[in-house]
Amino acid sequence: MSENNGLRQGMQIAFKLGTELTVATLIGALMGYGIDNLLGTRPWG
């Protein structure tokens, strides 16, 4: 039973980390797109 709890906790941490990294990347991309659009600029030229 203890092994099952350890596995469950590990999976929860991995899922949380993956979700946070994905959401942070998407939010950063959307913010960058919005700022570029607002300022009339484009990435890399």
mmCIF file of C-alpha atoms in Angstrom, residues 4-30:
data_model
loop_
_atom_site.group_PDB
_atom_site.id
_atom_site.type_symbol
_atom_site.label_atom_id
_atom_site.label_comp_id
_atom_site.label_asym_id
_atom_site.label_seq_id
_atom_site.Cartn_x
_atom_site.Cartn_y
_atom_site.Cartn_z
ATOM 1 C CA ASN A 4 1.098 2.669 -4.259
ATOM 2 C CA ASN A 5 0.940 5.957 -2.331
ATOM 3 C CA GLY A 6 4.510 6.811 -3.331
ATOM 4 C CA LEU A 7 3.741 6.105 -6.977
ATOM 5 C CA ARG A 8 0.574 8.176 -6.783
ATOM 6 C CA GLN A 9 2.429 11.122 -5.243
ATOM 7 C CA GLY A 10 5.136 10.887 -7.901
ATOM 8 C CA MET A 11 2.573 10.881 -10.680
ATOM 9 C CA GLN A 12 0.790 13.870 -9.127
ATOM 10 C CA ILE A 13 4.031 15.851 -9.011
ATOM 11 C CA ALA A 14 4.910 14.912 -12.598
ATOM 12 C CA PHE A 15 1.440 15.850 -13.864
ATOM 13 C CA LYS A 16 1.486 19.149 -11.964
ATOM 14 C CA LEU A 17 4.949 20.027 -13.271
ATOM 15 C CA GLY A 18 4.037 19.172 -16.860
ATOM 16 C CA THR A 19 0.815 21.147 -16.652
ATOM 17 C CA GLU A 20 2.491 24.204 -15.129
ATOM 18 C CA LEU A 21 5.264 24.222 -17.748
ATOM 19 C CA THR A 22 2.772 23.896 -20.596
ATOM 20 C CA VAL A 23 0.454 26.608 -19.281
ATOM 21 C CA ALA A 24 3.350 28.979 -18.524
ATOM 22 C CA THR A 25 4.683 28.539 -22.065
ATOM 23 C CA LEU A 26 1.267 29.180 -23.606
ATOM 24 C CA ILE A 27 0.653 32.255 -21.446
ATOM 25 C CA GLY A 28 4.100 33.632 -22.307
ATOM 26 C CA ALA A 29 3.511 33.071 -26.016
ATOM 27 C CA LEU A 30 0.107 34.753 -25.888
#
